[in-house]
Coordinates of C-alpha atoms in Angstrom, one line a residue:
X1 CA 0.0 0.0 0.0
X2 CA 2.7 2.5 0.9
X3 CA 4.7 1.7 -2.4
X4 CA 1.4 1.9 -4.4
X5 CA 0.4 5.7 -2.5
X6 CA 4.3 6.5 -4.0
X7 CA 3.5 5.7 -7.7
X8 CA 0.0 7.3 -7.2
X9 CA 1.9 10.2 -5.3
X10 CA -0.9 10.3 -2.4
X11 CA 0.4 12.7 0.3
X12 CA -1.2 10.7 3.4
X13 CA -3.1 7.4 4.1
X14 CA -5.1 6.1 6.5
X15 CA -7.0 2.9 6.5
X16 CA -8.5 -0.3 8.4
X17 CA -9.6 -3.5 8.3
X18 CA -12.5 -5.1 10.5
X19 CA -14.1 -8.1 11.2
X20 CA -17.3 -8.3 13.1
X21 CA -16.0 -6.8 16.6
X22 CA -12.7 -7.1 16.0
X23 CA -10.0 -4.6 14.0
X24 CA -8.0 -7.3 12.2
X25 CA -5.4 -4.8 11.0
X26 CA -5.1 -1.0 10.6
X27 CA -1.6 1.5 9.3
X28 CA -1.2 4.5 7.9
X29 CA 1.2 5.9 5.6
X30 CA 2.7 8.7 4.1
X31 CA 2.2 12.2 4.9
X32 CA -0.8 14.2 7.2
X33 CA 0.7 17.4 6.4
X34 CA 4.2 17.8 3.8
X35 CA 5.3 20.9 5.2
X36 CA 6.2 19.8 8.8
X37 CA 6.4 16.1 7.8
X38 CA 3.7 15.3 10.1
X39 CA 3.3 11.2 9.8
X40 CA -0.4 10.3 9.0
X41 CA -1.4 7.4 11.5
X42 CA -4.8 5.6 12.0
X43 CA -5.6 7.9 14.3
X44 CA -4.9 10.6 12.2
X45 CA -8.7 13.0 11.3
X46 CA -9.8 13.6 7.9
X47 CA -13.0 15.4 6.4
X48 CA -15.1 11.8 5.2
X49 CA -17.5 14.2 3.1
X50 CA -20.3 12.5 1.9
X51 CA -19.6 9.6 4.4
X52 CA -21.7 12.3 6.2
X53 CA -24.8 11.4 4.7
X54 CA -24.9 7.7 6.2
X55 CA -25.2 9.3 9.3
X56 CA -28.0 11.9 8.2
X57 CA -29.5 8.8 6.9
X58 CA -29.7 6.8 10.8
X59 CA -30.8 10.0 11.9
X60 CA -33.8 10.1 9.5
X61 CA -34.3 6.4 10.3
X62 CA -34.5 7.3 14.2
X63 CA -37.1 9.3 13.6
X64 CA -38.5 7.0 11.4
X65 CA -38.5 3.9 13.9
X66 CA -39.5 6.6 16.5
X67 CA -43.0 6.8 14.3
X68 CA -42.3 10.7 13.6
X69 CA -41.8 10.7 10.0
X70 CA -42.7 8.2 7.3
X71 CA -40.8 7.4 4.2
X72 CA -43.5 8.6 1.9
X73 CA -43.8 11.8 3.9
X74 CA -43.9 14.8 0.9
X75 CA -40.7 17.0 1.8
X76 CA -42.8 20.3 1.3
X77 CA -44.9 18.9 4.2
X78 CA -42.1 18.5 6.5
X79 CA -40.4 21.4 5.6
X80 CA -43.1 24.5 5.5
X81 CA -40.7 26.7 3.9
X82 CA -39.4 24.6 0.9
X83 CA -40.3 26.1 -2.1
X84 CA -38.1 24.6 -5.1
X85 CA -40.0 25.2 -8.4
X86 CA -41.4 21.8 -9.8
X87 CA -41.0 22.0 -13.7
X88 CA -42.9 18.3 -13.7
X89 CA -46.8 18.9 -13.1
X90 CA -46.8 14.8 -13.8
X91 CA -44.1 14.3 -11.6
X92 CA -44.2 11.6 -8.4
X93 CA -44.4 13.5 -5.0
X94 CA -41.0 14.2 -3.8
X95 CA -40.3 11.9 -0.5
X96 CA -38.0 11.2 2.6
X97 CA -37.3 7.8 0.4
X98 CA -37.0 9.5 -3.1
X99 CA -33.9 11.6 -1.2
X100 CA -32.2 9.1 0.7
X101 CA -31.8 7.2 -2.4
X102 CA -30.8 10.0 -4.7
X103 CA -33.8 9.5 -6.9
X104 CA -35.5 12.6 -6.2
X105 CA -35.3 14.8 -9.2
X106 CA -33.4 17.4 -7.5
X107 CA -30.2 19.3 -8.3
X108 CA -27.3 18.1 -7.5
X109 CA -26.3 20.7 -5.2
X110 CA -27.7 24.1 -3.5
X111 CA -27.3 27.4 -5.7
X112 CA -24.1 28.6 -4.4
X113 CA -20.9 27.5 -5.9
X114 CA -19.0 25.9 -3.0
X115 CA -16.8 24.2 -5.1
X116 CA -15.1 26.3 -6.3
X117 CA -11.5 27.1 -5.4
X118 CA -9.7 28.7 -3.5
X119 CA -12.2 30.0 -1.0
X120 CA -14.9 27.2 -1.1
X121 CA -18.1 29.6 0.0
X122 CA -20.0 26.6 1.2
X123 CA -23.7 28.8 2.3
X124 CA -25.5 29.1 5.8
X125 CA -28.6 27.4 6.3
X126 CA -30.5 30.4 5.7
X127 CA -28.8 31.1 2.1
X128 CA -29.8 27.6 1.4
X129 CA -33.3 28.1 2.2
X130 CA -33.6 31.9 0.3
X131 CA -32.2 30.6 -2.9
X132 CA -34.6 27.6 -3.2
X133 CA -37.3 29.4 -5.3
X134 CA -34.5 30.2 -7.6
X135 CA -34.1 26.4 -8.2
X136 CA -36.4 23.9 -10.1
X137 CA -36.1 20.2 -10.3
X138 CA -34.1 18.6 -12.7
X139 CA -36.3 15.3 -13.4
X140 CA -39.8 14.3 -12.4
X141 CA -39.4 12.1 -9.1
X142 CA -38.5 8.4 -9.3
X143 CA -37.7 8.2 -12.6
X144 CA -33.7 8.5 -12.9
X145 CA -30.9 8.5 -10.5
X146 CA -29.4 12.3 -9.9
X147 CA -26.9 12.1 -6.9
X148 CA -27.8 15.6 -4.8
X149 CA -26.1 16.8 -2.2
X150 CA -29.3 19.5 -1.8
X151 CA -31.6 16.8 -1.1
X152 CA -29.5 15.5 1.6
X153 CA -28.6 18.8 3.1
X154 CA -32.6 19.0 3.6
X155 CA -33.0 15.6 4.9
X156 CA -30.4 17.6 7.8
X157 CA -33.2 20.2 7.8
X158 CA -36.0 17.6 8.6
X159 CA -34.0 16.3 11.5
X160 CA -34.1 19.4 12.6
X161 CA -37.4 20.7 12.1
X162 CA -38.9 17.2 13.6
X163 CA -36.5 16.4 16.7
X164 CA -36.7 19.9 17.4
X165 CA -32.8 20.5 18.2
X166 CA -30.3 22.0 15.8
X167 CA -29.0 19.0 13.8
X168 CA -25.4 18.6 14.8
X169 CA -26.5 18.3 18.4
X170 CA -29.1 15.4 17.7
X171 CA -26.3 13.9 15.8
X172 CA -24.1 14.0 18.8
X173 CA -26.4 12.8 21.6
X174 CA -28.1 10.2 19.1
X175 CA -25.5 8.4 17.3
X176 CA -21.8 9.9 18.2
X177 CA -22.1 9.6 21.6
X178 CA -23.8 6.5 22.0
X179 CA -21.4 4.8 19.4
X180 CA -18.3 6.2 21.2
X181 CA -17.3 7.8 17.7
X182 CA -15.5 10.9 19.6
X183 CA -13.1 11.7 17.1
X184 CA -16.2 12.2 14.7
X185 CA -17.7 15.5 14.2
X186 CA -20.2 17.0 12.3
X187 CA -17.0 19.7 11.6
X188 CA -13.3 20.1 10.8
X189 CA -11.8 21.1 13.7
X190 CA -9.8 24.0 12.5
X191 CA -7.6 23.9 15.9
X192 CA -6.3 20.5 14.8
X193 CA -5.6 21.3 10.8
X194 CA -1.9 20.2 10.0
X195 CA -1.4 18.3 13.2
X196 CA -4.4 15.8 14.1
X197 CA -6.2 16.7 11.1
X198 CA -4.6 16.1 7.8
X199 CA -4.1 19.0 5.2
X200 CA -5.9 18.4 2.4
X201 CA -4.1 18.5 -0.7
X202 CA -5.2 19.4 -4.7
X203 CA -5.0 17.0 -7.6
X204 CA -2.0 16.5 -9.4
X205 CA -0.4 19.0 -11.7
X206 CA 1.8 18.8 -15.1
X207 CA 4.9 18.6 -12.9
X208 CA 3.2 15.8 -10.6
X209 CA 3.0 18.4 -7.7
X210 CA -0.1 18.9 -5.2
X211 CA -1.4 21.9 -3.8
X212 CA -2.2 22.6 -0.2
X213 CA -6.2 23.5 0.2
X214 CA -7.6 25.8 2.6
X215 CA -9.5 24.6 5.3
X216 CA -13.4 24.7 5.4
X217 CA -15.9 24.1 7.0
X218 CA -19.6 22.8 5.0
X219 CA -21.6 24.9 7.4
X220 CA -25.3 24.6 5.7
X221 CA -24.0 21.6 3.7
X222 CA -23.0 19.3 6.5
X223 CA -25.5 17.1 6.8
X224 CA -24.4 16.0 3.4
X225 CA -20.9 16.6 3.7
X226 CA -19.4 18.0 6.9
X227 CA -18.1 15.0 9.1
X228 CA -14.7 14.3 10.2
X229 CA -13.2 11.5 11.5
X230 CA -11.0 8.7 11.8
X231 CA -10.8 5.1 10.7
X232 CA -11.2 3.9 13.9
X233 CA -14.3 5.6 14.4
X234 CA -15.7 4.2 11.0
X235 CA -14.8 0.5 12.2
X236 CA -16.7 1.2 15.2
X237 CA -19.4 2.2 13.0
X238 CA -18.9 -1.1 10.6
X239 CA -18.8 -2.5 14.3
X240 CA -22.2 -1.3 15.4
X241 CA -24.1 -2.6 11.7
X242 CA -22.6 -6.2 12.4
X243 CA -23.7 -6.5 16.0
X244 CA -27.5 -5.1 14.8
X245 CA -27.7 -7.0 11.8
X246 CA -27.2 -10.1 14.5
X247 CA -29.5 -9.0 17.1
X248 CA -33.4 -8.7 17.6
X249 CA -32.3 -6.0 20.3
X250 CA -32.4 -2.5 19.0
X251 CA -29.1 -0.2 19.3
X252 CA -29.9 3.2 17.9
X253 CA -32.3 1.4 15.4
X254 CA -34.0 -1.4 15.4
X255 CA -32.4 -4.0 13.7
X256 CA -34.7 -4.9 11.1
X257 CA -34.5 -1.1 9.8
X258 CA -31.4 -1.5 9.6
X259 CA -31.2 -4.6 7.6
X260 CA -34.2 -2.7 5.5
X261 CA -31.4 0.3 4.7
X262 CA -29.2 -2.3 3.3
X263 CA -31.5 -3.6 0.7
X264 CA -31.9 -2.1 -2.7
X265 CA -34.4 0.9 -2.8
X266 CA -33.9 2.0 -6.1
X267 CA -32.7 0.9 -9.0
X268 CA -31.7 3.2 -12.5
X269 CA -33.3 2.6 -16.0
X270 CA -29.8 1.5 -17.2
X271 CA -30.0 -1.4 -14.3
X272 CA -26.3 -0.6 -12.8
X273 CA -26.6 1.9 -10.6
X274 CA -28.5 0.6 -6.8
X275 CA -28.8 2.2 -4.1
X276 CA -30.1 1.9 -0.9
X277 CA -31.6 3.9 1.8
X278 CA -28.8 6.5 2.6
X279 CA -26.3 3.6 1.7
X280 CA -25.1 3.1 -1.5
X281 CA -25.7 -0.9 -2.0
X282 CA -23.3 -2.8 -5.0
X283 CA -23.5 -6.5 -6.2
X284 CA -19.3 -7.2 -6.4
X285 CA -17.6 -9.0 -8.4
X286 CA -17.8 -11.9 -6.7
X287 CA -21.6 -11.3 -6.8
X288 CA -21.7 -10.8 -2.8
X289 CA -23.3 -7.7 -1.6
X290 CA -21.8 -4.1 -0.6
X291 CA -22.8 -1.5 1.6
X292 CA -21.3 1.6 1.9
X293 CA -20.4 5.0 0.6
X294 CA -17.5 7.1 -0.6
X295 CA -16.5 11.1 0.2
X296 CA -14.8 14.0 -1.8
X297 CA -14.4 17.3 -0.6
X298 CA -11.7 20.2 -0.9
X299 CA -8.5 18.0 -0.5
X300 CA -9.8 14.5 0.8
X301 CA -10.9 11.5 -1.2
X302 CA -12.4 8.5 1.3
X303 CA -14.2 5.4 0.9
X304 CA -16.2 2.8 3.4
X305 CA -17.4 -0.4 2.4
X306 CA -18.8 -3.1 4.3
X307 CA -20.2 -6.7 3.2
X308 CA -22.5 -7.7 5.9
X309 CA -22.8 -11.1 5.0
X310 CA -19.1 -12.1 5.7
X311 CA -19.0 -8.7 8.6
X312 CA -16.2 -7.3 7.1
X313 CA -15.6 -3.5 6.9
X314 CA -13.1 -1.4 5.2
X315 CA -12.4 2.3 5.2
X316 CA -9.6 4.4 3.4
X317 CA -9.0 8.0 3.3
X318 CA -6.7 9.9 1.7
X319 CA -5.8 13.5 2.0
X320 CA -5.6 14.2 -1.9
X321 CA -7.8 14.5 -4.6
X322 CA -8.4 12.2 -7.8
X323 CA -7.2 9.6 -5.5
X324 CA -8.7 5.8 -5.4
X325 CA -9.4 4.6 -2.2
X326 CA -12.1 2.0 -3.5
X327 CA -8.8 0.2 -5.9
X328 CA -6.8 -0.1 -1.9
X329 CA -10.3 -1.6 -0.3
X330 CA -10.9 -3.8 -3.8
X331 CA -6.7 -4.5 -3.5
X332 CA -6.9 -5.6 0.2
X333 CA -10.5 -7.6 0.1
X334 CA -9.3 -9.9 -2.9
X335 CA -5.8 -10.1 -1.6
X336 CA -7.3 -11.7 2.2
X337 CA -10.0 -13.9 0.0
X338 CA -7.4 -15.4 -1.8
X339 CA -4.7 -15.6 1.1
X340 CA -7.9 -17.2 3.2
X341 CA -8.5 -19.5 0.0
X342 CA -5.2 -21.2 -0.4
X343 CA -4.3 -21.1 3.4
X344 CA -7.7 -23.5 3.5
X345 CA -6.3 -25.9 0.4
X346 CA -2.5 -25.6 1.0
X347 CA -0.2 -28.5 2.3
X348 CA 1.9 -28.4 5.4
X349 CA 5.7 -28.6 4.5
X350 CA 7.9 -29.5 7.7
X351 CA 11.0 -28.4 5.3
X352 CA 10.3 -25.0 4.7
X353 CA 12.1 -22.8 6.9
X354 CA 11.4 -19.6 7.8
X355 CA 11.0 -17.3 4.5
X356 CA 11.2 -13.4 6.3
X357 CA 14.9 -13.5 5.2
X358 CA 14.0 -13.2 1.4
X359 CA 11.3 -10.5 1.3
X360 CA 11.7 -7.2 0.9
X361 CA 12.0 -4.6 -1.9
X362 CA 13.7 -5.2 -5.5
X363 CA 14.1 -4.1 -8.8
X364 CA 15.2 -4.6 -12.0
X365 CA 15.9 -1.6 -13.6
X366 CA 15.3 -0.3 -16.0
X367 CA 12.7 -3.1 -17.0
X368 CA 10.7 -3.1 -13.6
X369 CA 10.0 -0.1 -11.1
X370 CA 10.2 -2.7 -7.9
X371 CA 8.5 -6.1 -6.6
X372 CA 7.7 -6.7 -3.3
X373 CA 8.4 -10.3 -1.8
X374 CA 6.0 -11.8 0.8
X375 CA 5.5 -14.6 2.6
X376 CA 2.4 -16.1 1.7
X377 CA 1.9 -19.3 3.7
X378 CA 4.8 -21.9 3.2
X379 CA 6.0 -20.0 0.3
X380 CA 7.1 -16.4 -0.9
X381 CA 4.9 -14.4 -3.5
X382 CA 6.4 -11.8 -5.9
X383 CA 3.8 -8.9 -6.6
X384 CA 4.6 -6.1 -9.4
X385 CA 4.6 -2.5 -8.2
X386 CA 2.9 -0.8 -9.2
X387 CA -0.1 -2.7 -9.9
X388 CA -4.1 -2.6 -10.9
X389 CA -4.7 -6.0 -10.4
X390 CA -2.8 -7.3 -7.2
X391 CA -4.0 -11.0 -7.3
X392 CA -3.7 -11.3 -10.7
X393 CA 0.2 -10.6 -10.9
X394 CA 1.4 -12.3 -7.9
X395 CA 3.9 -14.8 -8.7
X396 CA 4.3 -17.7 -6.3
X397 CA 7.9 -19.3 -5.6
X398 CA 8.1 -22.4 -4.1
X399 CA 11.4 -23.3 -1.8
X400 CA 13.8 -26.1 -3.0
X401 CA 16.5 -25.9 -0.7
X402 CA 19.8 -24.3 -0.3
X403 CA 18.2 -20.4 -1.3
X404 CA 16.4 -21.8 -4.5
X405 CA 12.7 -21.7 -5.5
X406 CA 11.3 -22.7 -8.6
X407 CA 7.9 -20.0 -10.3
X408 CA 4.8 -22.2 -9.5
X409 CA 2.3 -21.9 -11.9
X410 CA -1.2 -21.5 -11.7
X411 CA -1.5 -25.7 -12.6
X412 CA 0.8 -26.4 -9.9
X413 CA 3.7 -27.4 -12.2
X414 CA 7.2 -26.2 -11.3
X415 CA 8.5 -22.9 -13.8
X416 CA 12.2 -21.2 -14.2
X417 CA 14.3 -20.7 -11.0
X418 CA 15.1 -18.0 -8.5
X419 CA 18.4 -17.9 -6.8
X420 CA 18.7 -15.8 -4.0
X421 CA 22.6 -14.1 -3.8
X422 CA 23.9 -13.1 0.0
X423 CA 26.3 -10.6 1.0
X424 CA 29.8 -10.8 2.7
X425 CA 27.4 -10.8 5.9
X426 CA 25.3 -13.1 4.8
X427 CA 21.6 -11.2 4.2
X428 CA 19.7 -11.8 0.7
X429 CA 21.1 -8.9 -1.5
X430 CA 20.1 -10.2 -4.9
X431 CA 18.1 -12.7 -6.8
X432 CA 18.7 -14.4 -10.0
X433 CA 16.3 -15.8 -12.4
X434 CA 17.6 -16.4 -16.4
X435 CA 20.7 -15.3 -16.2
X436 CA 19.8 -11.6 -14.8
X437 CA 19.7 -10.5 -11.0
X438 CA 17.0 -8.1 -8.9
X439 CA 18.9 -5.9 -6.8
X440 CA 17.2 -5.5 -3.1
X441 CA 16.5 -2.2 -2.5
X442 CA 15.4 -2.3 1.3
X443 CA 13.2 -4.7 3.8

């Protein structure tokens, strides 16, 4: 991971691996702030953007099990003052479940331009609600899938407006608080920027550099994308989904609304995009299901995904943009199946000695950037760096003896050979396969 942030010249990285309960592994890598070389760590805080909205969404769904809003509840009956100009006379009413899953017909975002560089002017609350009648839907409801960061900034407003407490502090006493999530908030917390919180940084220019961004805050956009927070905190979240989905005993929600969020809620003409209820909800490639959501804002890229039937979460953020924390979580998730896979079918060799003195870093330059040897059971594996496709390029070495393996391929026959050269001390400095040697560039 740390080799592939290099190559994809990602200043910072933070990410985690759970199981059920448990956090099987966590690191960091990289950089929370390049000026003062401040380390990321998994500790370290980043704005999660529109991971935001999954907690919006168990707020809504609070009130929902709570009997004070139903799904099919018309948002200009919750919301006296809304007043966003409906160009579709025919159009299907526009509902709490048409905007937790996206299929509203709304804009995309509020009538302000808070994307835009360098200031980011994200609005008030009350700007949001003056410029409404300026704005008119984009589709009739239910018909198409329109991702809008306006229609979840007004489920915030419901929360409000039905709990009768100002929305960050119903998110705190409700969810954060109960969940021991303490290093989330519904801000950034500007006190922390460059130390605790990572410095969110551009996308890559011509000469390959990033920019630092200025810090913001969402203000009226937070319910949609405010949050920071930690990849701790989002395993204890994963954490939290697991124990409901196992449990007739409700914790926040009731279980079964839970599992309800999870399904598919709506599904898009073209039949590939699904989403769920707050949750964005995937088939994968392995046809098993996914839960989760990603985040972009002003310097951070982020990503969550959980699959609920094995109870296994992962989360990644990064503190650049046009970075691809989904290809880590996709790297790591078919990495573990496959390690779990061949663990289950592979032999037990009393001659293999310990391997940890062969891996490391090597290259063969100028043909290869680097490969990074593993252990991987009773053997070593060879992966390519950089790489798309981790499982597919591994290259598995099987010991014969004496600092030699032979390539094993993929029908279990034996391939070319692999000689490993020591130093005058006696460590692993080279290896030699046709003829031609891979120089070790570090542990």
């Amino acid at each position: 991971m740390d080799a592939q942030r290099d190559y994809e010249r990602v200043p910072g990285m933070s990410a985690i691996v759970v199981q059920d309960q448990e956090v099987l592994w966590s690191g960091a890598f990289g950089m929370a702030n390049l000026e003062d070389q401040v380390k990321a760590t998994p500790s370290t805080l980043y704005s999660i953007c529109s991971i935001s909205k999954l907690f919006t969404s168990v707020a809504i769904m609070k009130l929902y099990d709570e009997g004070k809003l139903r799904l099919d509840d018309e948002i200009q009956d919750l919301l006296p003052w809304y007043d966003l100009k409906q160009q579709f006379p025919d159009s299907w009413p526009i509902t709490v479940r048409s905007l937790l899953t996206h299929s509203s017909g709304l804009p995309r975002e509020s009538n302000h331009p808070y994307w835009t560089g360098p200031d980011h002017p994200f609005p008030e609350n009350e700007a949001i609600r003056s410029e409404l009648h300026n704005q008119e839907t984009l589709y009739p409801s239910s018909t198409v899938f329109q991702y809008s960061n306006l229609g979840m900034t007004l489920l915030g407003e419901v929360v409000e407006e039905i709990s009768g407490m100002p929305y960050e502090e119903y998110i705190m006493l409700n969810i954060l608080d109960l969940l021991d999530l303490h290093d989330t908030r519904t801000f950034l917390p500007e006190e922390l920027y460059g130390s605790e919180l990572a410095i969110g940084y551009s996308a890559l220019d011509r000469e390959g550099s990033r920019s630092k961004v200025d810090l913001f805050q969402a203000r009226g956009i937070t319910a949609a994308a405010g949050f920071s927070s930690n990849v701790f905190d989002l395993g204890k979240f994963a954490s939290w989904q697991f124990r409901l989905l196992d449990t007739s005993t409700t914790e926040i929600l009731h279980p079964s609304t839970l599992r309800y969020m999870h399904n598919v809620h709506w599904t898009d003409p073209d039949w590939k995009t699904t989403w769920g209820l707050g949750f964005g909800v995937i088939k994968g490639p392995d046809g098993v299901k996914r839960v989760g959501h990603s985040g972009g804002c002003p310097g951070y890229i982020t990503m969550f995904s959980m699959i609920p039937s094995m109870k296994r979460a992962y989360a990644v953020f990064t503190n650049g943009i046009n970075t691809n924390p989904l290809g880590f979580i996709q790297a790591m998730d078919s990495l573990m199946d496959k390690y779990k896979k061949d663990g289950n079918n592979e032999k037990v060799e009393n001659t293999v000695p310990s391997l940890d003195e062969y891996t490391g870093y090597y290259h063969q330059m100028p043909w290869t950037s680097e490969v990074y040897l593993s252990t991987w059971h009773n053997k070593l594996v060879m992966l390519p760096l950089p790489t798309k496709d981790p499982v597919q390029e591994l290259v598995f070495l099987r010991y014969l003896g004496e600092d030699t393996f032979k390539r094993l391929k993929d029908n279990g026959e034996l391939g070319e050979t692999f000689t490993f050269i020591r130093d005058e001390n006696g460590a692993t400095q080279k290896i030699k396969r046709h003829n031609n040697y891979f120089s070790r560039i570090h542990k």
